[in-house]
Coordinates of C-alpha atoms in Angstrom, one line a residue:
X1 CA 112.6 99.2 98.0
X2 CA 111.9 96.8 100.8
X3 CA 108.8 96.9 102.9
X4 CA 110.0 98.1 106.2
X5 CA 109.1 96.9 109.6
X6 CA 106.2 98.8 111.1
X7 CA 104.3 98.9 114.4
X8 CA 100.6 99.8 114.8
X9 CA 98.6 99.6 118.0
X10 CA 97.4 96.0 118.5
X11 CA 93.8 95.9 119.8
X12 CA 90.9 93.4 119.7
X13 CA 87.7 95.2 119.0
X14 CA 84.3 93.9 120.2
X15 CA 81.3 94.8 118.0
X16 CA 78.2 93.0 119.2
X17 CA 79.2 89.3 119.6
X18 CA 82.0 89.6 117.0
X19 CA 85.6 90.0 118.0
X20 CA 87.8 91.6 115.3
X21 CA 91.3 92.8 115.1
X22 CA 90.7 95.8 112.8
X23 CA 88.2 98.5 112.1
X24 CA 88.6 98.4 108.3
X25 CA 85.3 98.8 106.6
X26 CA 84.2 96.5 103.8
X27 CA 82.4 98.6 101.2
X28 CA 80.2 96.9 98.6
X29 CA 79.9 98.6 95.2
X30 CA 76.3 98.8 93.9
X31 CA 76.2 99.2 90.1
X32 CA 72.7 98.4 88.9
X33 CA 70.9 100.2 86.2
X34 CA 67.7 100.9 88.2
X35 CA 66.9 102.2 91.6
X36 CA 64.9 99.1 92.4
X37 CA 67.8 96.8 91.4
X38 CA 70.1 98.9 93.6
X39 CA 67.7 98.5 96.7
X40 CA 67.8 94.8 96.2
X41 CA 71.6 94.7 95.9
X42 CA 72.0 96.9 99.0
X43 CA 70.0 94.4 101.0
X44 CA 72.2 91.6 99.7
X45 CA 75.3 93.6 100.7
X46 CA 74.0 93.9 104.3
X47 CA 73.0 90.2 104.4
X48 CA 76.5 89.2 103.1
X49 CA 78.2 91.2 105.9
X50 CA 79.2 94.4 104.2
X51 CA 79.7 97.6 106.4
X52 CA 78.7 100.2 103.8
X53 CA 77.5 100.5 100.2
X54 CA 79.0 102.5 97.4
X55 CA 76.1 103.8 95.2
X56 CA 77.6 104.0 91.8
X57 CA 75.0 106.4 90.4
X58 CA 76.9 106.7 87.1
X59 CA 75.6 103.2 86.3
X60 CA 71.9 104.3 86.6
X61 CA 69.9 104.6 83.4
X62 CA 67.7 107.8 83.3
X63 CA 69.2 109.0 86.7
X64 CA 66.9 111.6 88.2
X65 CA 69.2 112.9 91.1
X66 CA 66.7 114.4 93.6
X67 CA 64.1 111.6 93.3
X68 CA 66.6 108.7 93.0
X69 CA 69.1 109.8 95.6
X70 CA 66.3 110.5 98.1
X71 CA 65.1 106.9 97.8
X72 CA 68.5 105.3 97.8
X73 CA 70.0 107.1 100.7
X74 CA 66.9 107.0 102.8
X75 CA 66.1 103.4 102.2
X76 CA 69.7 102.1 102.4
X77 CA 70.1 99.4 105.0
X78 CA 73.7 100.4 105.4
X79 CA 75.7 103.6 105.5
X80 CA 76.1 105.1 102.0
X81 CA 79.1 106.3 99.9
X82 CA 77.8 108.1 96.8
X83 CA 80.1 108.0 93.8
X84 CA 79.2 109.6 90.4
X85 CA 82.4 108.6 88.4
X86 CA 83.1 110.3 85.1
X87 CA 84.6 108.5 82.2
X88 CA 87.8 110.5 82.4
X89 CA 88.4 108.8 85.8
X90 CA 87.3 105.3 84.8
X91 CA 83.5 105.7 85.4
X92 CA 80.4 105.6 83.2
X93 CA 79.2 109.3 83.3
X94 CA 79.8 111.3 80.2
X95 CA 77.6 114.4 80.7
X96 CA 77.8 117.9 81.9
X97 CA 80.3 118.3 84.7
X98 CA 78.3 121.0 86.6
X99 CA 75.3 118.6 86.8
X100 CA 77.5 115.9 88.1
X101 CA 78.9 118.0 91.0
X102 CA 75.4 119.3 91.7
X103 CA 74.2 115.7 92.2
X104 CA 77.0 115.1 94.7
X105 CA 76.1 118.2 96.7
X106 CA 72.5 117.0 96.7
X107 CA 73.7 113.6 98.0
X108 CA 75.4 115.4 101.0
X109 CA 72.2 117.4 101.7
X110 CA 70.0 114.2 101.6
X111 CA 72.1 112.4 104.3
X112 CA 74.8 110.4 102.5
X113 CA 77.5 109.3 104.9
X114 CA 80.3 109.7 102.4
X115 CA 80.8 111.1 98.9
X116 CA 83.7 110.6 96.5
X117 CA 85.1 113.4 94.4
X118 CA 88.0 113.2 92.0
X119 CA 91.2 115.1 92.8
X120 CA 91.2 116.7 89.4
X121 CA 88.1 118.7 90.4
X122 CA 88.3 118.6 94.2
X123 CA 89.3 122.3 94.7
X124 CA 86.5 123.5 92.5
X125 CA 84.0 121.2 94.3
X126 CA 84.9 122.4 97.7
X127 CA 84.8 126.0 96.6
X128 CA 81.3 125.4 95.3
X129 CA 79.9 124.1 98.6
X130 CA 77.4 126.6 100.1
X131 CA 78.8 127.6 103.5
X132 CA 79.0 125.0 106.3
X133 CA 78.5 121.5 105.0
X134 CA 76.5 118.8 106.9
X135 CA 78.6 117.4 109.8
X136 CA 77.6 113.8 109.1
X137 CA 79.0 113.5 105.6
X138 CA 82.8 112.8 105.0
X139 CA 84.3 113.7 101.7
X140 CA 86.7 111.2 100.1
X141 CA 89.0 112.8 97.5
X142 CA 90.2 110.1 95.1
X143 CA 93.0 109.5 92.5
X144 CA 93.1 106.6 90.2
X145 CA 96.1 105.5 88.1
X146 CA 95.0 102.7 85.6
X147 CA 98.6 102.3 84.2
X148 CA 101.0 101.9 87.1
X149 CA 101.9 102.4 90.7
X150 CA 104.2 105.4 91.2
X151 CA 107.2 105.6 93.6
X152 CA 106.8 106.1 97.3
X153 CA 107.9 109.6 96.9
X154 CA 105.4 110.3 94.2
X155 CA 102.7 108.7 96.3
X156 CA 103.6 110.7 99.3
X157 CA 103.4 113.9 97.4
X158 CA 99.9 112.7 96.0
X159 CA 98.6 112.2 99.5
X160 CA 99.8 115.7 100.5
X161 CA 98.0 117.2 97.4
X162 CA 94.8 115.3 98.3
X163 CA 95.0 116.4 101.9
X164 CA 95.5 120.0 100.8
X165 CA 92.1 120.0 99.1
X166 CA 90.3 119.7 102.5
X167 CA 89.6 115.9 102.1
X168 CA 88.3 114.0 105.1
X169 CA 89.6 110.8 103.6
X170 CA 92.4 110.2 101.1
X171 CA 91.8 107.5 98.4
X172 CA 94.5 106.4 96.1
X173 CA 94.0 103.5 93.7
X174 CA 96.9 102.4 91.4
X175 CA 97.6 99.5 89.1
X176 CA 99.9 96.6 89.8
X177 CA 102.3 95.8 87.0
X178 CA 104.2 93.6 89.5
X179 CA 103.2 92.2 92.9
X180 CA 106.0 94.3 94.5
X181 CA 103.9 97.4 93.6
X182 CA 101.7 96.7 96.6
X183 CA 104.6 97.4 98.9
X184 CA 104.7 101.0 97.9
X185 CA 101.1 101.5 98.8
X186 CA 101.6 99.7 102.1
X187 CA 104.5 102.0 102.9
X188 CA 102.4 105.1 102.4
X189 CA 99.4 103.7 104.1
X190 CA 101.0 102.7 107.3
X191 CA 102.6 106.1 107.7
X192 CA 99.6 108.1 106.8
X193 CA 98.4 110.7 109.4
X194 CA 94.9 110.9 108.0
X195 CA 92.3 108.3 107.2
X196 CA 93.4 106.6 103.9
X197 CA 92.2 104.1 101.4
X198 CA 95.1 102.7 99.5
X199 CA 94.4 99.9 97.0
X200 CA 96.2 98.4 94.0
X201 CA 94.1 97.1 91.2
X202 CA 94.5 94.0 89.1
X203 CA 95.2 90.4 90.0
X204 CA 98.7 91.2 91.2
X205 CA 97.2 93.8 93.6
X206 CA 94.9 91.5 95.4
X207 CA 97.1 91.4 98.5
X208 CA 96.5 95.1 98.9
X209 CA 92.8 94.6 99.3
X210 CA 93.1 92.0 102.0
X211 CA 96.1 93.5 103.8
X212 CA 94.4 96.9 104.1
X213 CA 93.3 95.3 107.4
X214 CA 96.9 94.9 108.5
X215 CA 98.3 98.2 107.4
X216 CA 95.5 100.5 108.6
X217 CA 93.4 101.2 105.5
X218 CA 90.1 103.0 106.1
X219 CA 88.2 100.6 103.9
X220 CA 88.4 97.9 101.2
X221 CA 86.0 97.0 98.5
X222 CA 84.2 93.7 98.0
X223 CA 81.8 92.9 95.2
X224 CA 78.5 91.0 95.6
X225 CA 79.6 88.3 93.2
X226 CA 82.6 87.3 91.1
X227 CA 82.9 89.4 87.9
X228 CA 80.5 92.2 89.2
X229 CA 83.4 94.4 90.1
X230 CA 83.9 98.2 90.1
X231 CA 87.6 97.8 89.6
X232 CA 90.0 95.0 88.3
X233 CA 91.1 92.4 90.9
X234 CA 88.2 93.1 93.4
X235 CA 87.4 90.0 95.6
X236 CA 83.8 89.3 96.7
X237 CA 82.5 90.2 100.1
X238 CA 82.2 86.5 100.9
X239 CA 85.8 85.9 99.9
X240 CA 87.0 88.7 102.2
X241 CA 85.0 87.5 105.2
X242 CA 84.9 83.7 104.7
X243 CA 88.0 82.9 102.8
X244 CA 90.4 85.5 104.1
X245 CA 89.0 86.0 107.6
X246 CA 89.2 89.8 107.1
X247 CA 87.9 90.6 110.5
X248 CA 90.6 88.6 112.2
X249 CA 93.5 90.4 110.4
X250 CA 95.5 92.8 112.6
X251 CA 98.8 94.7 112.7
X252 CA 100.6 91.6 114.2
X253 CA 99.1 89.0 111.7
X254 CA 101.7 86.9 110.1
X255 CA 101.6 86.7 106.3
X256 CA 102.0 83.4 104.4
X257 CA 101.1 82.5 100.9
X258 CA 101.7 80.4 97.8
X259 CA 104.1 81.7 95.2
X260 CA 103.4 80.8 91.6
X261 CA 102.4 81.9 88.1
X262 CA 99.6 81.3 87.4
X263 CA 98.1 81.1 90.9
X264 CA 94.4 81.9 90.6
X265 CA 93.4 78.1 90.6
X266 CA 95.2 77.3 93.9
X267 CA 93.1 75.8 96.7
X268 CA 95.9 76.5 99.3
X269 CA 94.3 79.8 100.6
X270 CA 91.1 77.8 101.4
X271 CA 92.9 75.2 103.3
X272 CA 95.3 77.3 105.3
X273 CA 93.0 80.2 106.2
X274 CA 90.4 77.7 107.4
X275 CA 93.0 75.9 109.3
X276 CA 94.5 79.1 110.8
X277 CA 91.1 80.2 112.0
X278 CA 90.1 76.8 113.5
X279 CA 93.5 76.7 115.4
X280 CA 93.2 80.3 116.5
X281 CA 96.5 81.0 114.8
X282 CA 97.0 84.7 113.9
X283 CA 98.0 84.3 110.2
X284 CA 96.7 85.0 106.7
X285 CA 97.5 83.0 103.6
X286 CA 97.4 84.6 100.2
X287 CA 97.7 83.6 96.5
X288 CA 100.8 85.4 95.3
X289 CA 101.2 85.9 91.6
X290 CA 104.9 86.4 91.4
X291 CA 106.9 87.1 88.3
X292 CA 110.5 87.3 89.8
X293 CA 111.0 85.4 93.1
X294 CA 114.1 87.2 94.2
X295 CA 112.6 90.7 93.8
X296 CA 109.5 89.6 95.8
X297 CA 111.5 88.2 98.7
X298 CA 113.8 91.2 98.8
X299 CA 110.8 93.6 98.8
X300 CA 108.7 91.8 101.4
X301 CA 111.5 91.4 103.9
X302 CA 109.6 92.5 107.0
X303 CA 109.5 89.9 109.8
X304 CA 105.7 89.4 109.5
X305 CA 106.1 88.0 106.0
X306 CA 106.9 84.6 107.6
X307 CA 106.6 81.8 105.1
X308 CA 105.6 80.6 101.6
X309 CA 104.6 77.6 99.7
X310 CA 106.1 77.3 96.2
X311 CA 104.4 76.0 93.0
X312 CA 105.0 76.1 89.3
X313 CA 107.3 77.6 87.9
X314 CA 109.2 78.9 91.0
X315 CA 110.4 76.0 93.0
X316 CA 113.9 76.2 91.7
X317 CA 114.1 80.0 91.8
X318 CA 112.9 79.8 95.4
X319 CA 115.8 77.6 96.4
X320 CA 118.3 80.3 95.2
X321 CA 116.7 82.8 97.6
X322 CA 117.2 80.7 100.7
X323 CA 119.8 81.5 103.3
X324 CA 119.8 77.8 104.2
X325 CA 118.5 74.7 102.4
X326 CA 117.4 71.4 103.9
X327 CA 119.7 68.7 102.5
X328 CA 116.9 66.8 100.9
X329 CA 115.8 70.0 99.0
X330 CA 119.3 70.7 98.0
X331 CA 119.6 67.1 96.5
X332 CA 116.3 67.7 94.6
X333 CA 117.4 71.1 93.5
X334 CA 114.1 72.7 94.4
X335 CA 112.0 73.8 97.3
X336 CA 108.3 73.6 97.9
X337 CA 108.2 75.5 101.3
X338 CA 110.1 78.4 102.8
X339 CA 110.1 79.4 106.4
X340 CA 111.4 82.6 107.8
X341 CA 113.3 81.9 111.2
X342 CA 111.8 84.7 113.3
X343 CA 114.8 85.2 115.6
X344 CA 117.3 85.9 112.8
X345 CA 115.1 86.5 109.8
X346 CA 116.9 83.7 107.9
X347 CA 115.0 81.9 105.1
X348 CA 115.1 78.2 105.3
X349 CA 114.0 76.1 102.3
X350 CA 112.5 72.6 102.4
X351 CA 111.0 70.2 99.9
X352 CA 108.0 68.3 101.1
X353 CA 106.7 67.4 97.7
X354 CA 108.2 64.0 97.7
X355 CA 106.8 63.2 101.2
X356 CA 103.3 64.0 100.1
X357 CA 103.4 62.4 96.7
X358 CA 105.3 59.2 97.6
X359 CA 103.2 58.6 100.6
X360 CA 100.0 58.8 98.6
X361 CA 101.3 56.4 95.9
X362 CA 102.6 53.9 98.5
X363 CA 99.3 53.9 100.3
X364 CA 97.4 53.1 97.2
X365 CA 99.8 50.4 96.2
X366 CA 99.5 48.7 99.6
X367 CA 95.7 48.8 99.4
X368 CA 95.7 47.3 95.9
X369 CA 98.4 44.7 96.7
X370 CA 97.2 43.9 100.3
X371 CA 100.7 44.7 101.6
X372 CA 101.5 46.1 105.0
X373 CA 103.9 48.8 106.3
X374 CA 106.0 46.0 107.7
X375 CA 106.7 44.6 104.2
X376 CA 108.7 47.6 103.1
X377 CA 108.0 50.1 100.4
X378 CA 105.8 48.7 97.6
X379 CA 107.8 51.0 95.2
X380 CA 110.9 48.8 95.6
X381 CA 111.9 47.3 92.3
X382 CA 109.1 49.1 90.4
X383 CA 109.6 51.0 87.2
X384 CA 108.6 54.5 88.0
X385 CA 108.0 56.8 85.0
X386 CA 107.9 60.5 85.6
X387 CA 106.6 63.1 83.1
X388 CA 108.4 66.4 83.8
X389 CA 111.8 67.4 85.1
X390 CA 110.9 70.5 87.0
X391 CA 110.7 71.0 90.7
X392 CA 107.9 68.5 91.3
X393 CA 109.4 65.9 88.9
X394 CA 112.8 66.1 90.7
X395 CA 111.1 65.7 94.0
X396 CA 109.2 62.5 93.1
X397 CA 112.2 61.1 91.2
X398 CA 114.3 61.6 94.3
X399 CA 111.6 60.2 96.6
X400 CA 110.9 57.1 94.5
X401 CA 114.6 56.4 94.0
X402 CA 115.1 56.5 97.8
X403 CA 112.4 53.8 98.0
X404 CA 114.2 51.5 95.6
X405 CA 112.3 52.2 92.4
X406 CA 113.8 52.2 88.9
X407 CA 113.4 55.8 87.6
X408 CA 112.5 56.8 84.0
X409 CA 112.3 60.6 83.3
X410 CA 110.4 61.8 80.2
X411 CA 110.5 65.5 79.4
X412 CA 109.9 67.9 76.5
X413 CA 113.5 69.0 76.7
X414 CA 115.6 65.8 76.5
X415 CA 118.6 67.4 78.1
X416 CA 116.7 68.3 81.3
X417 CA 115.4 64.6 81.4
X418 CA 118.9 63.3 81.0
X419 CA 120.1 65.6 83.7
X420 CA 117.6 64.4 86.3
X421 CA 117.9 60.8 85.3
X422 CA 121.6 60.8 85.9
X423 CA 121.1 62.0 89.5
X424 CA 118.9 59.0 90.3
X425 CA 120.7 56.4 88.1
X426 CA 117.7 56.4 85.8
X427 CA 116.8 56.5 82.1
X428 CA 115.9 59.6 80.1
X429 CA 113.2 59.8 77.3
X430 CA 111.7 62.4 75.2
X431 CA 107.9 62.9 75.4
X432 CA 107.6 61.5 71.9
X433 CA 109.4 58.3 72.9
X434 CA 107.1 57.8 75.9
X435 CA 104.1 56.7 73.9
X436 CA 106.1 53.6 72.6
X437 CA 108.0 52.9 75.9
X438 CA 107.0 49.5 77.3
X439 CA 109.9 47.5 78.8
X440 CA 107.4 45.7 81.1
X441 CA 103.8 45.7 82.2
X442 CA 102.5 47.1 85.5
X443 CA 104.6 50.2 85.6
X444 CA 103.8 53.4 87.6
X445 CA 103.3 56.6 85.8
X446 CA 103.5 60.0 87.4
X447 CA 102.6 63.4 85.7
X448 CA 104.2 66.4 87.3
X449 CA 103.6 68.9 84.4
X450 CA 100.7 71.4 84.3
X451 CA 99.3 69.5 81.2
X452 CA 95.5 69.0 81.9
X453 CA 95.2 71.7 84.5
X454 CA 92.4 74.2 84.4
X455 CA 91.5 75.8 82.1
X456 CA 93.0 73.4 79.5
X457 CA 91.3 70.3 81.0
X458 CA 91.0 68.3 77.8
X459 CA 94.8 68.0 77.3
X460 CA 96.8 64.9 78.4
X461 CA 100.5 64.2 78.4
X462 CA 100.2 60.7 77.0
X463 CA 97.9 58.7 74.7
X464 CA 95.2 56.5 76.2
X465 CA 96.7 53.5 74.4
X466 CA 99.9 53.9 76.3
X467 CA 98.1 53.8 79.7
X468 CA 97.3 50.0 79.4
X469 CA 101.0 49.3 80.4
X470 CA 100.7 51.0 83.8
X471 CA 99.2 49.5 87.0
X472 CA 99.0 52.9 88.7
X473 CA 98.8 56.5 87.5
X474 CA 99.3 59.6 89.6
X475 CA 98.7 63.2 88.4
X476 CA 100.1 66.0 90.5
X477 CA 97.5 68.3 88.9
X478 CA 94.6 68.8 91.2
X479 CA 92.4 71.2 89.5
X480 CA 90.3 69.5 88.2
X481 CA 90.5 66.6 90.6
X482 CA 89.7 64.0 87.9
X483 CA 92.0 65.0 85.0
X484 CA 91.7 63.6 81.5
X485 CA 94.8 61.5 82.3
X486 CA 93.3 60.0 85.4
X487 CA 90.0 59.4 83.6
X488 CA 91.5 57.6 80.7
X489 CA 93.8 55.6 83.1
X490 CA 90.9 54.4 85.1
X491 CA 89.1 53.4 81.9
X492 CA 92.3 51.4 81.0
X493 CA 92.2 49.5 84.2
X494 CA 94.8 51.3 86.2
X495 CA 94.6 52.3 89.8
X496 CA 94.5 56.1 90.0
X497 CA 95.9 58.5 92.7
X498 CA 94.5 62.1 92.7
X499 CA 96.8 65.0 93.0
X500 CA 94.7 66.1 95.9
X501 CA 96.2 63.3 98.0
X502 CA 99.7 64.7 97.5
X503 CA 98.3 68.1 98.2
X504 CA 96.6 66.9 101.5
X505 CA 99.7 65.2 102.8
X506 CA 101.8 68.3 102.1
X507 CA 99.2 70.5 103.8
X508 CA 99.5 68.5 107.1
X509 CA 103.2 68.8 107.1
X510 CA 103.4 72.4 106.0
X511 CA 100.7 73.7 108.4
X512 CA 102.7 72.3 111.3
X513 CA 105.9 73.9 109.9
X514 CA 104.2 77.3 109.6
X515 CA 102.5 77.3 113.0
X516 CA 104.1 74.7 115.3
X517 CA 100.7 73.4 115.9
X518 CA 99.0 70.0 115.1
X519 CA 97.4 70.0 111.7
X520 CA 93.5 69.8 111.8
X521 CA 93.6 67.0 109.3
X522 CA 89.9 66.2 109.0
X523 CA 89.2 69.9 108.5
X524 CA 91.8 70.1 105.7
X525 CA 90.2 67.1 103.9
X526 CA 86.8 68.6 104.3
X527 CA 87.8 71.9 102.9
X528 CA 89.5 70.4 99.9
X529 CA 86.5 68.2 99.2
X530 CA 84.3 71.2 99.1
X531 CA 86.6 73.3 96.9
X532 CA 87.5 70.7 94.3

């Protein structure tokens, strides 16, 4: 099921001095154990930029409904949504059902702006309301699926069932087994005729929480701090506003992202979203935890899904999904960037890994050798040892070979090392052989594997003893910036090149490919310095 093209009204809204492209509310869950703690958290929610607070009264210890709700609702600095979630729907309350519903009716009387009632008991709840309910309050009827995301047909029927209860606002929260599950929620959300909250839980559902602003969701949830979440995969308020520029996302916003697995460590969203904002470019850049590239590309085929970066382990799979491939990327056998040509919808694949990495290594060699650009590439004639034969390894092998270096490829699987080495007239080694490999001094070592990347930061691909034979060591890993490999290389006397330098050079090139605008180079450097 592909995400179809859609069209919503495009309007810029002006609220105070703020221009925004959507009216999606950011709701902050308040889940403290005491009323006093909730009051403190509500003020923080306002200070952080939230639009309303969800009072999760099922978290309160010794909850006294009339007393506590009166204080919370009347002293709230933001509009309030009262939720009293039972355990059978993923909440904390495990008591008498009639008392729970009575507390929600009381919240309505005391002036809550919204209350949430579960679909399972919605008919009974509405029937229990005494006559005309307060005009101010809106009732959200919710359904939570903690196992999967149903089909579009099933979701549409679910929306109809919720509407039939008399709900003012429909809420459906499902669980992402795969990132393509978000597309089904988007499909239902964009065609909904009533106000709707449609979210997908879990890390693979993150895009649903951010793109609610693009597809017309009524609200999205943002926690006060990381880990303090009311549902899996929930970003913080600050991430929604400062990292993903939530207020600036509209129906016509172009979607970009980095495709990988794992992906939570990526700094790319920080760099591109800050750059988009500074350049007034109407785009959003997301971390995309993808299991199968082909399925992802087929599912998100709408024109507004406009381009992607590729990282481990999907660089080679990405190439197979392209309609056209740049000759350099074809020679490398992997892509690092995919652009959708807007006029035809064709996907064009590029590999800019080698440009970013080789440029960073050459620059450091020139500095250490006192060479100039006019003297040619300092890589010429050098022995260039690459650890890893995946997409990044292929890119750097190709790039160094083009500069005149002698290539040696070391890989866990010898056959893969041999296959890559044969393409660049090089030599293949196993990783075990690498520790004893020393045909000469002053070689260059490049790690393109994830060894040493967060969270396994104490791992390294080679022994410290081996590093004394190298004059320069480059690690494509950039989280952390100073890996164990680079730390030990520096202690051994080698010049080191951070993976961030390759990343920065790539970012300059890729930003311009995505937007057609000059890259804000200093901003990109500043953002990366802050986030690493």
